[in-house]
PDB file of C-alpha atoms in Angstrom:
ATOM      1  CA  PHE R   1      28.891   6.068  44.869  1.00  0.00           C
ATOM      2  CA  PRO R   2      26.117   5.492  47.365  1.00  0.00           C
ATOM      3  CA  VAL R   3      23.705   2.750  46.280  1.00  0.00           C
ATOM      4  CA  THR R   4      20.576   1.916  48.276  1.00  0.00           C
ATOM      5  CA  ILE R   5      18.814  -1.424  47.969  1.00  0.00           C
ATOM      6  CA  ARG R   6      15.436  -1.969  49.659  1.00  0.00           C
ATOM      7  CA  PHE R   7      13.830  -5.352  50.346  1.00  0.00           C
ATOM      8  CA  CYS R   8      10.134  -5.620  51.154  1.00  0.00           C
ATOM      9  CA  GLY R   9      10.180  -2.212  52.837  1.00  0.00           C
ATOM     10  CA  ARG R  10      11.935  -3.667  55.894  1.00  0.00           C
ATOM     11  CA  LEU R  11      15.569  -4.133  54.959  1.00  0.00           C
ATOM     12  CA  VAL R  12      17.690  -1.339  53.577  1.00  0.00           C
ATOM     13  CA  ILE R  13      21.225  -1.957  52.355  1.00  0.00           C
ATOM     14  CA  ASN R  14      23.443   1.038  51.717  1.00  0.00           C
ATOM     15  CA  LEU R  15      26.659   0.563  49.783  1.00  0.00           C
ATOM     16  CA  HIS R  16      29.196   3.394  49.897  1.00  0.00           C
ATOM     17  CA  GLY R  17      32.570   3.670  48.214  1.00  0.00           C
ATOM     18  CA  ASP R  18      35.360   5.923  49.447  1.00  0.00           C
ATOM     19  CA  ALA R  19      33.358   7.340  52.355  1.00  0.00           C
ATOM     20  CA  THR R  20      35.098   9.991  54.451  1.00  0.00           C
ATOM     21  CA  GLU R  21      35.826   9.181  58.094  1.00  0.00           C
ATOM     22  CA  THR R  22      32.906  11.378  59.156  1.00  0.00           C
ATOM     23  CA  LYS R  23      30.528   9.761  56.675  1.00  0.00           C
ATOM     24  CA  LYS R  24      31.712   6.270  57.668  1.00  0.00           C
ATOM     25  CA  ASN R  25      31.135   6.928  61.368  1.00  0.00           C
ATOM     26  CA  ASN R  26      27.722   8.474  60.675  1.00  0.00           C
ATOM     27  CA  LEU R  27      26.721   5.416  58.640  1.00  0.00           C
ATOM     28  CA  LEU R  28      27.963   2.996  61.279  1.00  0.00           C
ATOM     29  CA  ALA R  29      26.204   4.927  64.048  1.00  0.00           C
ATOM     30  CA  ARG R  30      22.878   4.528  62.196  1.00  0.00           C
ATOM     31  CA  ALA R  31      23.435   0.878  61.234  1.00  0.00           C
ATOM     32  CA  ASP R  32      22.211  -2.184  63.083  1.00  0.00           C
ATOM     33  CA  LEU R  33      24.493  -4.612  61.283  1.00  0.00           C
ATOM     34  CA  PHE R  34      27.951  -4.582  59.735  1.00  0.00           C
ATOM     35  CA  VAL R  35      28.757  -7.512  57.439  1.00  0.00           C
ATOM     36  CA  LEU R  36      32.351  -8.284  56.467  1.00  0.00           C
ATOM     37  CA  PRO R  37      32.475 -11.315  54.147  1.00  0.00           C
ATOM     38  CA  THR R  38      36.199 -10.983  53.524  1.00  0.00           C
ATOM     39  CA  ARG R  39      38.451 -13.951  52.840  1.00  0.00           C
ATOM     40  CA  HIS R  40      41.490 -12.411  54.526  1.00  0.00           C
ATOM     41  CA  GLU R  41      42.043  -9.643  57.031  1.00  0.00           C
ATOM     42  CA  GLY R  42      45.068  -8.125  58.662  1.00  0.00           C
ATOM     43  CA  PHE R  43      44.408  -6.425  61.978  1.00  0.00           C
ATOM     44  CA  CYS R  44      40.786  -5.779  60.903  1.00  0.00           C
ATOM     45  CA  VAL R  45      40.091  -2.245  62.058  1.00  0.00           C
ATOM     46  CA  PRO R  46      36.647  -2.161  60.352  1.00  0.00           C
ATOM     47  CA  ILE R  47      35.241  -4.593  62.913  1.00  0.00           C
ATOM     48  CA  LEU R  48      36.464  -2.429  65.783  1.00  0.00           C
ATOM     49  CA  GLU R  49      35.025   0.663  64.100  1.00  0.00           C
ATOM     50  CA  ALA R  50      31.672  -1.107  63.754  1.00  0.00           C
ATOM     51  CA  PHE R  51      31.800  -2.158  67.410  1.00  0.00           C
ATOM     52  CA  GLU R  52      32.647   1.374  68.535  1.00  0.00           C
ATOM     53  CA  ASN R  53      29.470   2.514  66.792  1.00  0.00           C
ATOM     54  CA  GLY R  54      27.261  -0.167  68.371  1.00  0.00           C
ATOM     55  CA  CYS R  55      26.852  -2.373  65.300  1.00  0.00           C
ATOM     56  CA  CYS R  56      26.319  -6.091  65.401  1.00  0.00           C
ATOM     57  CA  VAL R  57      28.921  -7.783  63.209  1.00  0.00           C
ATOM     58  CA  VAL R  58      28.658 -10.820  60.957  1.00  0.00           C
ATOM     59  CA  ALA R  59      31.874 -11.985  59.299  1.00  0.00           C
ATOM     60  CA  TYR R  60      33.799 -14.937  57.965  1.00  0.00           C
ATOM     61  CA  ASP R  61      35.981 -16.751  60.544  1.00  0.00           C
ATOM     62  CA  ASN R  62      39.384 -16.372  58.897  1.00  0.00           C
ATOM     63  CA  SER R  63      42.750 -14.758  59.636  1.00  0.00           C
ATOM     64  CA  ASN R  64      42.580 -12.255  62.521  1.00  0.00           C
ATOM     65  CA  VAL R  65      38.777 -11.925  62.546  1.00  0.00           C
ATOM     66  CA  PRO R  66      38.099 -14.400  65.410  1.00  0.00           C
ATOM     67  CA  TYR R  67      40.702 -12.688  67.597  1.00  0.00           C
ATOM     68  CA  ILE R  68      39.716  -9.101  66.877  1.00  0.00           C
ATOM     69  CA  SER R  69      35.989  -9.790  67.254  1.00  0.00           C
ATOM     70  CA  GLY R  70      36.521 -11.108  70.787  1.00  0.00           C
ATOM     71  CA  GLY R  71      33.400 -13.262  70.781  1.00  0.00           C
ATOM     72  CA  PHE R  72      31.103 -10.320  69.981  1.00  0.00           C
ATOM     73  CA  ALA R  73      30.642 -11.058  66.263  1.00  0.00           C
ATOM     74  CA  LYS R  74      28.683 -13.842  64.638  1.00  0.00           C
ATOM     75  CA  LEU R  75      31.346 -15.738  62.674  1.00  0.00           C
ATOM     76  CA  VAL R  76      30.684 -18.310  59.971  1.00  0.00           C
ATOM     77  CA  SER R  77      32.916 -20.561  57.889  1.00  0.00           C
ATOM     78  CA  THR R  78      34.761 -18.605  55.226  1.00  0.00           C
ATOM     79  CA  GLY R  79      33.077 -18.835  51.864  1.00  0.00           C
ATOM     80  CA  ASP R  80      29.866 -20.452  53.124  1.00  0.00           C
ATOM     81  CA  VAL R  81      27.302 -18.071  51.639  1.00  0.00           C
ATOM     82  CA  ASN R  82      24.347 -19.998  53.064  1.00  0.00           C
ATOM     83  CA  LEU R  83      25.703 -19.758  56.608  1.00  0.00           C
ATOM     84  CA  LEU R  84      26.470 -16.077  56.041  1.00  0.00           C
ATOM     85  CA  ALA R  85      22.888 -15.438  54.899  1.00  0.00           C
ATOM     86  CA  GLN R  86      21.522 -17.311  57.922  1.00  0.00           C
ATOM     87  CA  ALA R  87      23.768 -15.373  60.313  1.00  0.00           C
ATOM     88  CA  ILE R  88      22.624 -12.081  58.774  1.00  0.00           C
ATOM     89  CA  SER R  89      18.977 -13.133  59.115  1.00  0.00           C
ATOM     90  CA  ASP R  90      19.441 -14.301  62.720  1.00  0.00           C
ATOM     91  CA  THR R  91      21.240 -11.087  63.677  1.00  0.00           C
ATOM     92  CA  LEU R  92      18.572  -8.913  62.075  1.00  0.00           C
ATOM     93  CA  ASP R  93      15.933 -10.881  64.007  1.00  0.00           C
ATOM     94  CA  LEU R  94      17.879 -10.175  67.199  1.00  0.00           C
ATOM     95  CA  THR R  95      18.080  -6.436  66.494  1.00  0.00           C
ATOM     96  CA  ARG R  96      14.307  -6.315  65.987  1.00  0.00           C
ATOM     97  CA  SER R  97      13.499  -8.303  69.135  1.00  0.00           C
ATOM     98  CA  GLU R  98      11.776  -6.790  72.170  1.00  0.00           C
ATOM     99  CA  GLU R  99      14.634  -7.929  74.414  1.00  0.00           C
ATOM    100  CA  TRP R 100      17.122  -6.052  72.233  1.00  0.00           C
ATOM    101  CA  MET R 101      15.111  -2.879  71.755  1.00  0.00           C
ATOM    102  CA  THR R 102      13.355  -2.330  75.077  1.00  0.00           C
ATOM    103  CA  LYS R 103      14.740  -4.615  77.755  1.00  0.00           C
ATOM    104  CA  GLY R 104      18.354  -3.513  77.794  1.00  0.00           C
ATOM    105  CA  GLY R 105      19.815  -5.984  75.306  1.00  0.00           C
ATOM    106  CA  TYR R 106      21.256  -3.306  73.044  1.00  0.00           C
ATOM    107  CA  THR R 107      22.336  -1.103  75.957  1.00  0.00           C
ATOM    108  CA  SER R 108      24.171  -3.999  77.568  1.00  0.00           C
ATOM    109  CA  TYR R 109      25.773  -4.995  74.253  1.00  0.00           C
ATOM    110  CA  CYS R 110      27.051  -1.451  73.693  1.00  0.00           C
ATOM    111  CA  SER R 111      28.452  -1.257  77.218  1.00  0.00           C
ATOM    112  CA  ASP R 112      30.276  -4.568  76.762  1.00  0.00           C
ATOM    113  CA  LEU R 113      31.605  -3.421  73.368  1.00  0.00           C
ATOM    114  CA  SER R 114      32.816  -0.130  74.789  1.00  0.00           C
ATOM    115  CA  ASN R 115      34.801  -1.942  77.483  1.00  0.00           C
ATOM    116  CA  TYR R 116      36.179  -4.410  74.940  1.00  0.00           C
ATOM    117  CA  CYS R 117      37.279  -1.719  72.467  1.00  0.00           C
ATOM    118  CA  LYS R 118      39.237   0.106  75.182  1.00  0.00           C
ATOM    119  CA  LYS R 119      41.898  -2.604  75.016  1.00  0.00           C
ATOM    120  CA  PHE R 120      42.677  -1.427  71.463  1.00  0.00           C
ATOM    121  CA  ASP R 121      43.277   2.189  72.457  1.00  0.00           C
ATOM    122  CA  PRO R 122      46.307   3.297  70.385  1.00  0.00           C
ATOM    123  CA  GLU R 123      48.192   4.527  73.448  1.00  0.00           C
ATOM    124  CA  LYS R 124      47.719   1.231  75.299  1.00  0.00           C
ATOM    125  CA  VAL R 125      48.613  -0.819  72.231  1.00  0.00           C
ATOM    126  CA  GLY R 126      51.692   1.331  71.595  1.00  0.00           C
ATOM    127  CA  LYS R 127      52.950   0.863  75.143  1.00  0.00           C
ATOM    128  CA  LYS R 128      52.384  -2.895  75.015  1.00  0.00           C
ATOM    129  CA  PHE R 129      54.242  -3.086  71.718  1.00  0.00           C
ATOM    130  CA  LEU R 130      57.213  -1.116  73.054  1.00  0.00           C
ATOM    131  CA  HIS R 131      57.371  -3.342  76.142  1.00  0.00           C
ATOM    132  CA  LEU R 132      57.283  -6.411  73.901  1.00  0.00           C
ATOM    133  CA  VAL R 133      60.142  -5.085  71.732  1.00  0.00           C
ATOM    134  CA  ALA R 134      62.186  -4.190  74.819  1.00  0.00           C
ATOM    135  CA  ASP R 135      61.597  -7.654  76.287  1.00  0.00           C
ATOM    136  CA  VAL R 136      62.609  -9.421  73.059  1.00  0.00           C
ATOM    137  CA  CYS R 137      65.736  -7.249  72.801  1.00  0.00           C
ATOM    138  CA  ARG R 138      66.681  -7.880  76.437  1.00  0.00           C
ATOM    139  CA  LYS R 139      66.215 -11.652  76.075  1.00  0.00           C
ATOM    140  CA  SER R 140      68.249 -11.623  72.843  1.00  0.00           C
ATOM    141  CA  GLY R 141      71.069  -9.534  74.309  1.00  0.00           C
ATOM    142  CA  ILE R 142      70.349  -6.674  71.885  1.00  0.00           C
ATOM    143  CA  SER R 143      70.823  -3.174  73.197  1.00  0.00           C
ATOM    144  CA  TYR R 144      68.122  -0.654  72.418  1.00  0.00           C
ATOM    145  CA  ALA R 145      67.491   3.008  73.046  1.00  0.00           C
TER     146      ALA R 145
END
């Protein structure tokens, strides 16, 4: 159910429900900003997906969001709609700035994000998890295969 909202000819908000993986990645690749005003998150894959596509992220500062965003997102107090609106406005101002668009700000941001997201590579995470389980088992005297 795509819905498009336009404000003053400058801001376009696209809402999509049940987007395919391809559609989601295409949308994120074209977006400047990803906003996640959720009150609870688990691992929070959507933030990583937004980062992988070069989006700036604005989100509430609850659950796993501060950890997963790694200092790259603009986080505001959960439930504070005024702070959320200000963070969105500030981030949009950044993405329209000369520094961001022509002086390497965006390029540098994307490079930093790319390096950051590599730590969440499924193979690396899987290996770390298996080492953690093996270590806990060894310390507990539990045999494992």
